C-alpha positions as CSV (number, residue, x, y, z in Angstrom):
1,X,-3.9,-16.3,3.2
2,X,-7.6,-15.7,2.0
3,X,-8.5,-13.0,4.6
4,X,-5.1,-11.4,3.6
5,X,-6.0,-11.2,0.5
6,X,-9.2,-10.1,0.4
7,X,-8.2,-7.3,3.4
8,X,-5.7,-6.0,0.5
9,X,-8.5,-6.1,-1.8
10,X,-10.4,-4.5,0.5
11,X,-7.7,-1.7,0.8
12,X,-7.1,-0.9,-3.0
13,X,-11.0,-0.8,-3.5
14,X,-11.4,1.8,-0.5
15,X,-7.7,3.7,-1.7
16,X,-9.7,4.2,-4.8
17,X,-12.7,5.6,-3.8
18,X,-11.3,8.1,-1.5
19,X,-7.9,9.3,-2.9
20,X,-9.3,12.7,-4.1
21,X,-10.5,13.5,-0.9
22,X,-7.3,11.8,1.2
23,X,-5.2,13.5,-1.1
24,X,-6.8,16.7,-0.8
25,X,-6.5,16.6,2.8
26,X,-2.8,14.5,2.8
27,X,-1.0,16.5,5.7
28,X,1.3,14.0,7.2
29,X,4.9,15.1,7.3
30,X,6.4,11.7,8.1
31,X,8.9,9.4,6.7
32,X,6.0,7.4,5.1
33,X,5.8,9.9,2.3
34,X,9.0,9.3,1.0
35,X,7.9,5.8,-0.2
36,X,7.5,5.8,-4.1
37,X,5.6,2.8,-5.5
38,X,6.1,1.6,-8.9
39,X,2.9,2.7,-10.7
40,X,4.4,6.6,-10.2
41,X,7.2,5.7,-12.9
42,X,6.5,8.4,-15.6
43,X,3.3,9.3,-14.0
44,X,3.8,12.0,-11.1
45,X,-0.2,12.5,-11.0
46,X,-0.1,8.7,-9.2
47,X,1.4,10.0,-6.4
48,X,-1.8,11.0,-4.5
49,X,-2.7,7.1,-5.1
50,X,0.6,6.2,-3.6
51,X,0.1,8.6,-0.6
52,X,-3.7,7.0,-0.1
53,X,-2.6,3.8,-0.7
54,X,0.3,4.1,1.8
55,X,-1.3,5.7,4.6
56,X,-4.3,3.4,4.5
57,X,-1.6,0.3,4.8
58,X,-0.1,2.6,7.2
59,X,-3.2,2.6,9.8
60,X,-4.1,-1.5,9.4
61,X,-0.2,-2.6,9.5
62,X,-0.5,-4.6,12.3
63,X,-3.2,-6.6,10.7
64,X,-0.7,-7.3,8.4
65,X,2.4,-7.6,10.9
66,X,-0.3,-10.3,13.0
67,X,-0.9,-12.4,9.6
68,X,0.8,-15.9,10.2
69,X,1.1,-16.4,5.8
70,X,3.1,-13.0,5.5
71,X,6.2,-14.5,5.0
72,X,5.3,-16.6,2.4
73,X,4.6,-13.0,0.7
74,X,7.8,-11.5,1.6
75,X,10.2,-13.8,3.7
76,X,12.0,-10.8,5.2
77,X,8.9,-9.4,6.3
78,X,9.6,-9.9,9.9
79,X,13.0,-8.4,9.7
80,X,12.0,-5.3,7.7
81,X,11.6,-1.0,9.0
82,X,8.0,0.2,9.3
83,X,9.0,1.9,6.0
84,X,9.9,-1.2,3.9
85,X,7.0,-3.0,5.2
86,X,4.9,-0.6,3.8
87,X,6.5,-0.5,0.7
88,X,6.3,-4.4,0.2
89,X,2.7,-3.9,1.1
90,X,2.3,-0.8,-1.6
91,X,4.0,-3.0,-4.0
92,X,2.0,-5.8,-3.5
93,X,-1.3,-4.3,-4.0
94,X,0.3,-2.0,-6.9
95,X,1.0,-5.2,-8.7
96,X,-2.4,-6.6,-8.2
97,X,-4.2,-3.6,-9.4
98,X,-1.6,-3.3,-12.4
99,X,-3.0,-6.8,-14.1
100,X,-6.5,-5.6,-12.7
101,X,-6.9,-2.5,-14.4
102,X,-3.5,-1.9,-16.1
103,X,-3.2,1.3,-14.3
């Protein structure tokens, strides 16, 4: 639980630091950019931290797909698309960084 934990800190700490750049240079077309996360509500300009946020879960999910705790996160995990298990990820960290820094 600790190393998952502190690899989704490790994630919202590097999302930050690069989302002007990723954002910039955000080109992917997929299905993965339909995923709103809950910190855009009334704030469109968050959507380049969604897309940062999103395709750096995107490119370590099987960390998170490998983790043996997950489930006690999100019982469904298992049983969920690529899409919603980025989403519960996104959500996750959202609601992390929300008490964190009130966003």
């Amino acid at each position: 639980m600790k190393k998952l934990l502190l690899l989704a800190l490790l994630i919202v700490i590097n999302s930050y630091t690069t989302t002007l750049v990723l954002a910039q240079n955000y080109t992917n077309p997929d299905t993965t950019s339909s995923i709103v996360l809950s910190w855009e509500k009334n704030h469109p300009e968050r959507q380049a931290w969604s897309k940062s946020l999103i395709s750096d879960l995107d490119s370590h999910l099987t960390i998170f797909d490998e983790a043996k705790d997950i489930t006690s996160f999100c019982p469904k995990y298992e049983t969920l698309s690529h899409d919603q298990k980025l989403n519960m990820l996104g959500e996750m960290i959202v609601s992390v960084a929300h008490y964190e820094s009130d966003w």
